[in-house]
mmCIF file of C-alpha atoms in Angstrom:
data_model
loop_
_atom_site.group_PDB
_atom_site.id
_atom_site.type_symbol
_atom_site.label_atom_id
_atom_site.label_comp_id
_atom_site.label_asym_id
_atom_site.label_seq_id
_atom_site.Cartn_x
_atom_site.Cartn_y
_atom_site.Cartn_z
ATOM 1 C CA UNK M 4 15.733 11.385 66.229
ATOM 2 C CA UNK M 5 15.464 13.280 62.091
ATOM 3 C CA UNK M 6 17.343 12.817 58.653
ATOM 4 C CA UNK M 7 19.930 14.864 58.971
ATOM 5 C CA UNK M 8 21.623 16.881 56.088
ATOM 6 C CA UNK M 9 25.108 15.107 54.730
ATOM 7 C CA UNK M 10 26.894 18.153 55.579
ATOM 8 C CA UNK M 11 26.648 16.903 59.534
ATOM 9 C CA UNK M 12 27.274 13.326 58.857
ATOM 10 C CA UNK M 13 30.348 14.133 57.424
ATOM 11 C CA UNK M 14 31.324 17.337 59.370
ATOM 12 C CA UNK M 15 31.427 14.588 62.553
ATOM 13 C CA UNK M 16 32.580 11.584 60.992
ATOM 14 C CA UNK M 17 35.940 14.192 60.046
ATOM 15 C CA UNK M 18 35.422 15.034 63.616
ATOM 16 C CA UNK M 19 35.530 11.832 65.456
ATOM 17 C CA UNK M 20 38.472 10.688 63.587
ATOM 18 C CA UNK M 21 40.219 14.024 64.666
ATOM 19 C CA UNK M 22 40.028 13.305 67.620
ATOM 20 C CA UNK M 23 41.614 9.769 67.504
ATOM 21 C CA UNK M 24 44.152 10.933 65.514
ATOM 22 C CA UNK M 25 45.081 13.696 67.032
ATOM 23 C CA UNK M 26 45.089 11.509 70.329
ATOM 24 C CA UNK M 27 47.825 8.660 68.746
ATOM 25 C CA UNK M 28 49.953 11.736 67.235
ATOM 26 C CA UNK M 29 50.444 13.933 69.882
ATOM 27 C CA UNK M 30 52.309 13.472 73.937
ATOM 28 C CA UNK M 31 50.399 16.067 75.563
ATOM 29 C CA UNK M 32 46.825 14.415 75.755
ATOM 30 C CA UNK M 33 45.664 16.768 78.088
ATOM 31 C CA UNK M 34 46.778 19.826 75.846
ATOM 32 C CA UNK M 35 44.747 17.486 73.366
ATOM 33 C CA UNK M 36 41.028 16.956 75.090
ATOM 34 C CA UNK M 37 41.033 20.692 75.957
ATOM 35 C CA UNK M 38 40.991 21.904 72.482
ATOM 36 C CA UNK M 39 39.048 19.247 71.863
ATOM 37 C CA UNK M 40 36.600 19.801 74.229
ATOM 38 C CA UNK M 41 36.749 23.769 73.287
ATOM 39 C CA UNK M 42 35.412 22.316 69.564
ATOM 40 C CA UNK M 43 32.698 21.039 70.711
ATOM 41 C CA UNK M 44 31.506 23.428 73.067
ATOM 42 C CA UNK M 45 31.669 25.656 70.085
ATOM 43 C CA UNK M 46 29.796 24.111 67.426
ATOM 44 C CA UNK M 47 25.798 25.331 67.059
ATOM 45 C CA UNK M 48 24.706 21.428 67.076
ATOM 46 C CA UNK M 49 23.925 19.510 69.837
ATOM 47 C CA UNK M 50 26.274 16.647 70.698
ATOM 48 C CA UNK M 51 26.336 13.533 72.649
ATOM 49 C CA UNK M 52 27.628 10.523 74.009
ATOM 50 C CA UNK M 53 26.474 7.149 74.628
ATOM 51 C CA UNK M 54 27.822 4.176 75.646
ATOM 52 C CA UNK M 55 26.294 0.974 74.515
ATOM 53 C CA UNK M 56 23.954 0.613 77.441
ATOM 54 C CA UNK M 57 22.043 4.097 75.855
ATOM 55 C CA UNK M 58 23.866 6.094 78.963
ATOM 56 C CA UNK M 59 25.019 9.863 78.596
ATOM 57 C CA UNK M 60 28.768 10.171 78.838
ATOM 58 C CA UNK M 61 29.096 13.547 77.620
ATOM 59 C CA UNK M 62 26.930 16.323 76.097
ATOM 60 C CA UNK M 63 28.036 20.082 75.061
ATOM 61 C CA UNK M 64 26.860 22.672 75.747
ATOM 62 C CA UNK M 65 24.490 22.995 72.555
ATOM 63 C CA UNK M 66 22.697 19.984 73.680
ATOM 64 C CA UNK M 67 21.683 21.630 76.890
ATOM 65 C CA UNK M 68 20.273 24.757 75.262
ATOM 66 C CA UNK M 69 18.316 21.992 72.947
ATOM 67 C CA UNK M 70 16.853 20.461 75.451
ATOM 68 C CA UNK M 71 16.437 22.988 78.320
ATOM 69 C CA UNK M 72 18.649 20.118 80.854
ATOM 70 C CA UNK M 73 21.586 21.538 82.448
ATOM 71 C CA UNK M 74 24.812 18.742 81.214
ATOM 72 C CA UNK M 75 24.866 17.686 84.955
ATOM 73 C CA UNK M 76 21.229 16.590 84.795
ATOM 74 C CA UNK M 77 22.145 14.496 81.229
ATOM 75 C CA UNK M 78 24.959 13.246 82.395
ATOM 76 C CA UNK M 79 24.362 9.326 83.771
ATOM 77 C CA UNK M 80 21.364 9.204 82.295
ATOM 78 C CA UNK M 81 19.707 7.374 79.351
ATOM 79 C CA UNK M 82 19.520 8.847 76.170
ATOM 80 C CA UNK M 83 16.003 7.899 75.873
ATOM 81 C CA UNK M 84 15.281 10.605 78.364
ATOM 82 C CA UNK M 85 15.330 13.063 74.931
ATOM 83 C CA UNK M 86 12.620 11.477 73.530
ATOM 84 C CA UNK M 87 8.974 11.178 73.862
ATOM 85 C CA UNK M 88 7.030 8.028 73.965
ATOM 86 C CA UNK M 89 6.303 4.994 72.069
ATOM 87 C CA UNK M 90 10.544 6.304 71.018
ATOM 88 C CA UNK M 91 11.991 6.318 74.430
ATOM 89 C CA UNK M 92 10.502 3.108 75.267
ATOM 90 C CA UNK M 93 11.707 1.358 72.673
ATOM 91 C CA UNK M 94 15.210 3.242 72.353
ATOM 92 C CA UNK M 95 16.342 0.079 74.351
ATOM 93 C CA UNK M 96 15.765 -2.449 71.703
ATOM 94 C CA UNK M 97 17.238 -0.522 68.930
ATOM 95 C CA UNK M 98 20.210 -0.606 70.310
ATOM 96 C CA UNK M 99 20.806 -3.829 71.925
ATOM 97 C CA UNK M 100 19.116 -5.186 68.082
ATOM 98 C CA UNK M 101 22.383 -3.061 66.503
ATOM 99 C CA UNK M 102 25.000 -4.497 68.996
ATOM 100 C CA UNK M 103 23.616 -8.298 68.219
ATOM 101 C CA UNK M 104 23.291 -7.361 64.468
ATOM 102 C CA UNK M 105 25.042 -4.993 63.076
ATOM 103 C CA UNK M 106 21.875 -3.972 61.576
ATOM 104 C CA UNK M 107 21.287 -0.073 61.697
ATOM 105 C CA UNK M 108 18.196 2.419 60.958
ATOM 106 C CA UNK M 109 20.530 5.479 62.139
ATOM 107 C CA UNK M 110 24.068 4.754 62.438
ATOM 108 C CA UNK M 111 25.990 6.144 59.629
ATOM 109 C CA UNK M 112 22.952 7.192 58.267
ATOM 110 C CA UNK M 113 21.193 9.712 60.021
ATOM 111 C CA UNK M 114 17.357 10.476 59.822
ATOM 112 C CA UNK M 115 14.579 12.814 60.927
ATOM 113 C CA UNK M 116 13.171 11.562 64.165
ATOM 114 C CA UNK M 117 11.217 13.684 67.468
ATOM 115 C CA UNK M 118 12.606 14.896 70.536
ATOM 116 C CA UNK M 119 11.411 15.967 73.965
ATOM 117 C CA UNK M 120 12.462 19.121 76.194
ATOM 118 C CA UNK M 121 12.504 19.105 79.984
ATOM 119 C CA UNK M 122 9.572 20.693 79.745
ATOM 120 C CA UNK M 123 7.880 17.634 78.294
ATOM 121 C CA UNK M 124 7.691 20.088 74.947
ATOM 122 C CA UNK M 125 7.909 17.859 72.064
ATOM 123 C CA UNK M 126 10.026 19.218 68.844
ATOM 124 C CA UNK M 127 11.400 18.249 64.860
ATOM 125 C CA UNK M 128 15.194 17.532 65.427
ATOM 126 C CA UNK M 129 17.644 16.102 62.413
ATOM 127 C CA UNK M 130 20.217 13.266 64.033
ATOM 128 C CA UNK M 131 23.143 11.340 62.746
ATOM 129 C CA UNK M 132 24.809 8.991 64.675
ATOM 130 C CA UNK M 133 28.445 8.223 64.016
ATOM 131 C CA UNK M 134 29.861 4.876 65.986
ATOM 132 C CA UNK M 135 33.635 5.216 67.453
ATOM 133 C CA UNK M 136 36.163 3.056 69.558
ATOM 134 C CA UNK M 137 37.983 4.651 71.904
ATOM 135 C CA UNK M 138 40.473 3.121 74.563
ATOM 136 C CA UNK M 139 39.312 0.329 73.684
ATOM 137 C CA UNK M 140 35.552 1.162 74.577
ATOM 138 C CA UNK M 141 32.693 1.480 71.991
ATOM 139 C CA UNK M 142 30.967 5.058 71.904
ATOM 140 C CA UNK M 143 28.332 6.421 69.657
ATOM 141 C CA UNK M 144 28.115 10.166 69.087
ATOM 142 C CA UNK M 145 25.006 11.485 67.540
ATOM 143 C CA UNK M 146 24.910 15.071 66.384
ATOM 144 C CA UNK M 147 21.368 16.520 66.398
ATOM 145 C CA UNK M 148 19.970 19.385 64.419
ATOM 146 C CA UNK M 149 16.625 21.327 66.032
ATOM 147 C CA UNK M 150 14.417 22.069 63.156
ATOM 148 C CA UNK M 151 11.830 23.392 64.155
ATOM 149 C CA UNK M 152 11.921 26.927 62.995
ATOM 150 C CA UNK M 153 12.944 25.382 59.545
ATOM 151 C CA UNK M 154 9.129 23.448 59.952
ATOM 152 C CA UNK M 155 7.492 26.288 60.332
ATOM 153 C CA UNK M 156 8.056 27.684 57.206
ATOM 154 C CA UNK M 157 8.474 24.450 55.493
ATOM 155 C CA UNK M 158 4.722 24.084 56.731
ATOM 156 C CA UNK M 159 3.545 27.625 56.063
ATOM 157 C CA UNK M 160 5.206 27.509 52.537
ATOM 158 C CA UNK M 161 2.897 23.505 51.925
ATOM 159 C CA UNK M 162 -0.227 25.783 53.655
ATOM 160 C CA UNK M 163 0.339 28.234 51.381
ATOM 161 C CA UNK M 164 0.807 26.299 48.088
ATOM 162 C CA UNK M 165 -2.913 24.443 49.545
ATOM 163 C CA UNK M 166 -4.216 28.096 49.303
ATOM 164 C CA UNK M 167 -3.059 28.661 46.224
ATOM 165 C CA UNK M 168 -4.183 24.975 44.355
ATOM 166 C CA UNK M 169 -7.659 25.788 46.407
ATOM 167 C CA UNK M 170 -8.117 28.887 44.861
ATOM 168 C CA UNK M 171 -7.194 28.518 41.445
ATOM 169 C CA UNK M 172 -10.002 25.503 41.171
ATOM 170 C CA UNK M 173 -12.736 27.632 42.986
ATOM 171 C CA UNK M 174 -12.552 30.698 40.663
ATOM 172 C CA UNK M 175 -11.713 29.321 37.332
ATOM 173 C CA UNK M 176 -14.931 31.213 36.485
ATOM 174 C CA UNK M 177 -13.903 34.656 37.773
ATOM 175 C CA UNK M 178 -10.667 34.829 35.011
ATOM 176 C CA UNK M 179 -10.357 38.433 35.710
ATOM 177 C CA UNK M 180 -10.260 38.187 39.304
ATOM 178 C CA UNK M 181 -8.581 34.902 39.674
ATOM 179 C CA UNK M 182 -5.364 36.769 38.007
ATOM 180 C CA UNK M 183 -4.989 39.193 40.700
ATOM 181 C CA UNK M 184 -5.031 36.595 43.440
ATOM 182 C CA UNK M 185 -2.752 34.128 41.793
ATOM 183 C CA UNK M 186 -0.245 37.103 41.488
ATOM 184 C CA UNK M 187 -0.633 38.155 45.089
ATOM 185 C CA UNK M 188 -0.551 34.198 45.923
ATOM 186 C CA UNK M 189 2.453 33.850 43.458
ATOM 187 C CA UNK M 190 4.267 36.606 45.213
ATOM 188 C CA UNK M 191 3.526 35.433 49.020
ATOM 189 C CA UNK M 192 4.989 32.308 48.345
ATOM 190 C CA UNK M 193 8.795 33.759 46.167
ATOM 191 C CA UNK M 194 8.752 35.720 49.931
ATOM 192 C CA UNK M 195 8.421 32.231 51.901
ATOM 193 C CA UNK M 196 11.076 30.629 49.160
ATOM 194 C CA UNK M 197 13.401 33.600 49.644
ATOM 195 C CA UNK M 198 13.271 33.383 53.340
ATOM 196 C CA UNK M 199 13.642 29.686 53.467
ATOM 197 C CA UNK M 200 16.903 30.770 50.858
ATOM 198 C CA UNK M 201 17.709 33.489 53.760
ATOM 199 C CA UNK M 202 17.691 31.230 56.735
ATOM 200 C CA UNK M 203 20.330 28.686 54.892
ATOM 201 C CA UNK M 204 22.894 31.178 53.349
ATOM 202 C CA UNK M 205 22.966 33.252 56.995
ATOM 203 C CA UNK M 206 23.930 33.279 60.760
ATOM 204 C CA UNK M 207 20.507 33.074 62.889
ATOM 205 C CA UNK M 208 21.697 35.569 65.620
ATOM 206 C CA UNK M 209 24.393 37.970 63.421
ATOM 207 C CA UNK M 210 22.518 38.340 60.391
ATOM 208 C CA UNK M 211 25.990 38.020 58.834
ATOM 209 C CA UNK M 212 26.702 34.824 56.082
ATOM 210 C CA UNK M 213 26.636 31.412 58.636
ATOM 211 C CA UNK M 214 29.729 29.470 57.976
ATOM 212 C CA UNK M 215 28.140 27.545 55.094
ATOM 213 C CA UNK M 216 28.145 30.001 53.264
ATOM 214 C CA UNK M 217 31.372 31.222 53.913
ATOM 215 C CA UNK M 218 32.623 27.756 52.782
ATOM 216 C CA UNK M 219 31.032 28.020 49.557
ATOM 217 C CA UNK M 220 32.208 31.627 48.780
ATOM 218 C CA UNK M 221 35.499 30.760 49.740
ATOM 219 C CA UNK M 222 36.000 28.036 47.378
ATOM 220 C CA UNK M 223 34.723 29.693 44.448
ATOM 221 C CA UNK M 224 37.837 33.062 45.775
ATOM 222 C CA UNK M 225 40.334 30.292 45.718
ATOM 223 C CA UNK M 226 39.371 29.176 42.033
ATOM 224 C CA UNK M 227 39.615 32.001 41.217
ATOM 225 C CA UNK M 228 43.213 32.710 42.696
ATOM 226 C CA UNK M 229 44.232 29.639 40.561
ATOM 227 C CA UNK M 230 42.234 30.922 37.353
ATOM 228 C CA UNK M 231 42.989 34.640 37.271
ATOM 229 C CA UNK M 232 45.944 34.870 40.147
ATOM 230 C CA UNK M 233 43.837 37.316 41.983
ATOM 231 C CA UNK M 234 44.801 38.108 45.454
ATOM 232 C CA UNK M 235 41.723 38.198 47.839
ATOM 233 C CA UNK M 236 43.013 37.727 51.478
ATOM 234 C CA UNK M 237 41.290 36.341 54.775
ATOM 235 C CA UNK M 238 40.539 37.566 57.979
ATOM 236 C CA UNK M 239 40.019 35.968 61.427
ATOM 237 C CA UNK M 240 38.903 37.347 64.521
ATOM 238 C CA UNK M 241 37.513 36.501 67.799
ATOM 239 C CA UNK M 242 36.451 38.551 70.848
ATOM 240 C CA UNK M 243 39.077 38.121 73.969
ATOM 241 C CA UNK M 244 37.280 36.453 77.214
ATOM 242 C CA UNK M 245 34.796 36.193 76.265
ATOM 243 C CA UNK M 246 33.903 33.229 78.259
ATOM 244 C CA UNK M 247 34.229 35.561 81.308
ATOM 245 C CA UNK M 248 31.748 37.696 79.870
ATOM 246 C CA UNK M 249 28.995 35.280 79.407
ATOM 247 C CA UNK M 250 30.193 33.803 83.092
ATOM 248 C CA UNK M 251 29.473 37.376 84.353
ATOM 249 C CA UNK M 252 26.612 39.022 82.167
ATOM 250 C CA UNK M 253 25.219 35.656 81.127
ATOM 251 C CA UNK M 254 25.132 34.268 77.828
ATOM 252 C CA UNK M 255 22.124 36.054 76.476
ATOM 253 C CA UNK M 256 24.460 39.188 77.297
ATOM 254 C CA UNK M 257 27.050 37.672 75.007
ATOM 255 C CA UNK M 258 24.852 36.837 72.312
ATOM 256 C CA UNK M 259 23.685 40.433 72.369
ATOM 257 C CA UNK M 260 27.494 41.331 72.352
ATOM 258 C CA UNK M 261 28.305 38.701 69.382
ATOM 259 C CA UNK M 262 25.331 41.254 67.677
ATOM 260 C CA UNK M 263 26.931 44.504 68.265
ATOM 261 C CA UNK M 264 29.463 43.031 67.188
ATOM 262 C CA UNK M 265 28.822 41.884 63.865
ATOM 263 C CA UNK M 266 26.377 44.993 63.862
ATOM 264 C CA UNK M 267 30.031 47.145 63.773
ATOM 265 C CA UNK M 268 31.658 45.275 62.101
ATOM 266 C CA UNK M 269 29.382 44.938 58.373
ATOM 267 C CA UNK M 270 29.421 48.528 59.163
ATOM 268 C CA UNK M 271 33.519 49.318 58.432
ATOM 269 C CA UNK M 272 33.622 46.472 55.544
ATOM 270 C CA UNK M 273 33.480 47.369 52.386
ATOM 271 C CA UNK M 274 30.360 45.867 49.853
ATOM 272 C CA UNK M 275 32.214 43.246 48.534
ATOM 273 C CA UNK M 276 34.059 42.143 51.736
ATOM 274 C CA UNK M 277 32.733 38.787 52.374
ATOM 275 C CA UNK M 278 32.599 38.602 55.945
ATOM 276 C CA UNK M 279 30.926 35.572 58.179
ATOM 277 C CA UNK M 280 30.218 34.501 61.544
ATOM 278 C CA UNK M 281 32.493 30.794 61.474
ATOM 279 C CA UNK M 282 31.402 30.112 65.446
ATOM 280 C CA UNK M 283 30.780 30.751 68.730
ATOM 281 C CA UNK M 284 32.562 34.162 68.963
ATOM 282 C CA UNK M 285 34.978 34.120 65.919
ATOM 283 C CA UNK M 286 34.190 36.392 62.620
ATOM 284 C CA UNK M 287 35.855 35.525 59.267
ATOM 285 C CA UNK M 288 36.756 38.183 56.048
ATOM 286 C CA UNK M 289 37.454 38.034 52.730
ATOM 287 C CA UNK M 290 38.669 41.065 51.970
ATOM 288 C CA UNK M 291 40.740 42.151 48.318
ATOM 289 C CA UNK M 292 43.435 44.202 49.004
ATOM 290 C CA UNK M 293 46.834 44.518 46.872
ATOM 291 C CA UNK M 294 48.588 42.964 49.248
ATOM 292 C CA UNK M 295 49.034 41.878 53.277
ATOM 293 C CA UNK M 296 50.014 45.670 54.564
ATOM 294 C CA UNK M 297 46.476 46.094 52.673
ATOM 295 C CA UNK M 298 44.406 44.054 54.672
ATOM 296 C CA UNK M 299 46.683 44.627 57.824
ATOM 297 C CA UNK M 300 45.267 47.590 57.482
ATOM 298 C CA UNK M 301 41.568 46.405 57.518
ATOM 299 C CA UNK M 302 42.440 44.564 60.159
ATOM 300 C CA UNK M 303 43.794 47.151 62.154
ATOM 301 C CA UNK M 304 40.265 49.645 61.997
ATOM 302 C CA UNK M 305 38.853 47.242 62.928
ATOM 303 C CA UNK M 306 40.648 46.066 65.862
ATOM 304 C CA UNK M 307 39.932 50.208 66.567
ATOM 305 C CA UNK M 308 36.679 50.565 66.400
ATOM 306 C CA UNK M 309 36.143 47.434 68.585
ATOM 307 C CA UNK M 310 38.047 48.944 71.266
ATOM 308 C CA UNK M 311 36.926 52.123 70.932
ATOM 309 C CA UNK M 312 32.703 51.142 70.838
ATOM 310 C CA UNK M 313 30.790 51.112 74.364
ATOM 311 C CA UNK M 314 29.074 47.907 74.234
ATOM 312 C CA UNK M 315 25.684 47.790 76.456
ATOM 313 C CA UNK M 316 26.509 46.470 80.265
ATOM 314 C CA UNK M 317 29.719 45.034 79.307
ATOM 315 C CA UNK M 318 31.481 48.383 78.072
ATOM 316 C CA UNK M 319 34.671 47.857 76.153
ATOM 317 C CA UNK M 320 35.636 44.790 74.880
ATOM 318 C CA UNK M 321 39.057 44.115 72.619
ATOM 319 C CA UNK M 322 39.883 41.321 69.581
ATOM 320 C CA UNK M 323 42.523 39.605 68.323
ATOM 321 C CA UNK M 324 43.228 39.303 65.160
ATOM 322 C CA UNK M 325 45.313 36.835 62.077
ATOM 323 C CA UNK M 326 46.000 38.079 58.677
ATOM 324 C CA UNK M 327 47.219 35.684 55.705
ATOM 325 C CA UNK M 328 46.942 35.378 51.663
ATOM 326 C CA UNK M 329 45.204 33.327 49.697
ATOM 327 C CA UNK M 330 47.707 31.248 48.015
ATOM 328 C CA UNK M 331 47.003 29.259 44.434
ATOM 329 C CA UNK M 332 48.650 26.423 46.047
ATOM 330 C CA UNK M 333 46.288 27.051 48.921
ATOM 331 C CA UNK M 334 43.085 24.538 49.642
ATOM 332 C CA UNK M 335 40.608 25.789 52.231
ATOM 333 C CA UNK M 336 41.623 23.727 54.852
ATOM 334 C CA UNK M 337 45.182 24.740 54.753
ATOM 335 C CA UNK M 338 44.252 28.732 54.622
ATOM 336 C CA UNK M 339 41.794 28.258 57.615
ATOM 337 C CA UNK M 340 44.486 26.599 59.809
ATOM 338 C CA UNK M 341 46.635 29.223 59.238
ATOM 339 C CA UNK M 342 44.859 31.833 59.961
ATOM 340 C CA UNK M 343 43.527 30.742 62.986
ATOM 341 C CA UNK M 344 46.767 29.787 64.081
ATOM 342 C CA UNK M 345 47.595 33.131 64.085
ATOM 343 C CA UNK M 346 44.315 34.656 65.413
ATOM 344 C CA UNK M 347 45.722 31.822 68.525
ATOM 345 C CA UNK M 348 49.613 33.537 68.232
ATOM 346 C CA UNK M 349 47.990 37.409 68.872
ATOM 347 C CA UNK M 350 46.338 35.840 71.716
ATOM 348 C CA UNK M 351 49.303 34.422 73.106
ATOM 349 C CA UNK M 352 51.259 37.545 72.542
ATOM 350 C CA UNK M 353 49.032 39.264 74.826
ATOM 351 C CA UNK M 354 45.409 39.678 72.417
ATOM 352 C CA UNK M 355 43.951 43.049 71.488
ATOM 353 C CA UNK M 356 46.552 42.700 68.151
ATOM 354 C CA UNK M 357 47.237 41.988 64.883
ATOM 355 C CA UNK M 358 49.257 38.876 63.921
ATOM 356 C CA UNK M 359 50.163 38.573 59.326
ATOM 357 C CA UNK M 360 52.135 35.891 57.369
#
């Protein structure tokens, strides 16, 4: 397990708090559990729940994808199944020491570690662990991010920097040629840095903005609303019956549908509209119209374009839309909650429709 960004640690602390509080305040616990399970199943990071003995009690599909196990294979196994030596042998001792002394190396902190896939492949991960009590039992919730691609890019950048330094040292006597080589190396380095920056801002699968970049953009637009009384509008939509598509055609085809949908929507919207993948099959848009009627027309146009498009193998699909305006009194959390409820209202009223508030 490796240092997980503070974003992930805070996010899952909030999720654990939400699980406990939501369970306390709602009568229908089965509905709560189903909704929370849906949230966990659609996040990109792996989530593993273990007990005090280090036994895996639950894991989400992202964990299975990262490590190459089926979820059922992991349940009931020691969590050190996901670690190479020497971490595998040492894990029980680390856990016992924490339970005895409260001294932590990972819990509540987060760090970088090494994971091991089912096929034996060793790879870098970022891990954060949060402790929680549920029905009187102590559990530990671990969130895992595969950082192999990021490490490869960082290593490429490191090697490029080393090569640059070596060439500068070797060619001090050849000033003209050295300047030419230096310019080339700097350009290559900048390309790599831009690639790293792009990876941090875009969704790997679809190429549109990722959730992190969208959160930044939304906060900026809300600040403009408060300062200049602008009227950006928010559209959220997701694919109807997407789980059935995955079940029938497989997750690889499901990914192909998401990519094609993102490409289609990107062609339909304007350059200054902000389009992002929110998570799973959910997408969000910030559009700049005078009123909700204008935003509704955009949503209706997108709905029709998606419904009329022939997707590979699957054929035709539909989406449900929620549309709302950004008010001066809104914060990001309230705004996203409102548009999410509108989208689910569209599903409850028959799907393939637009709900506006």
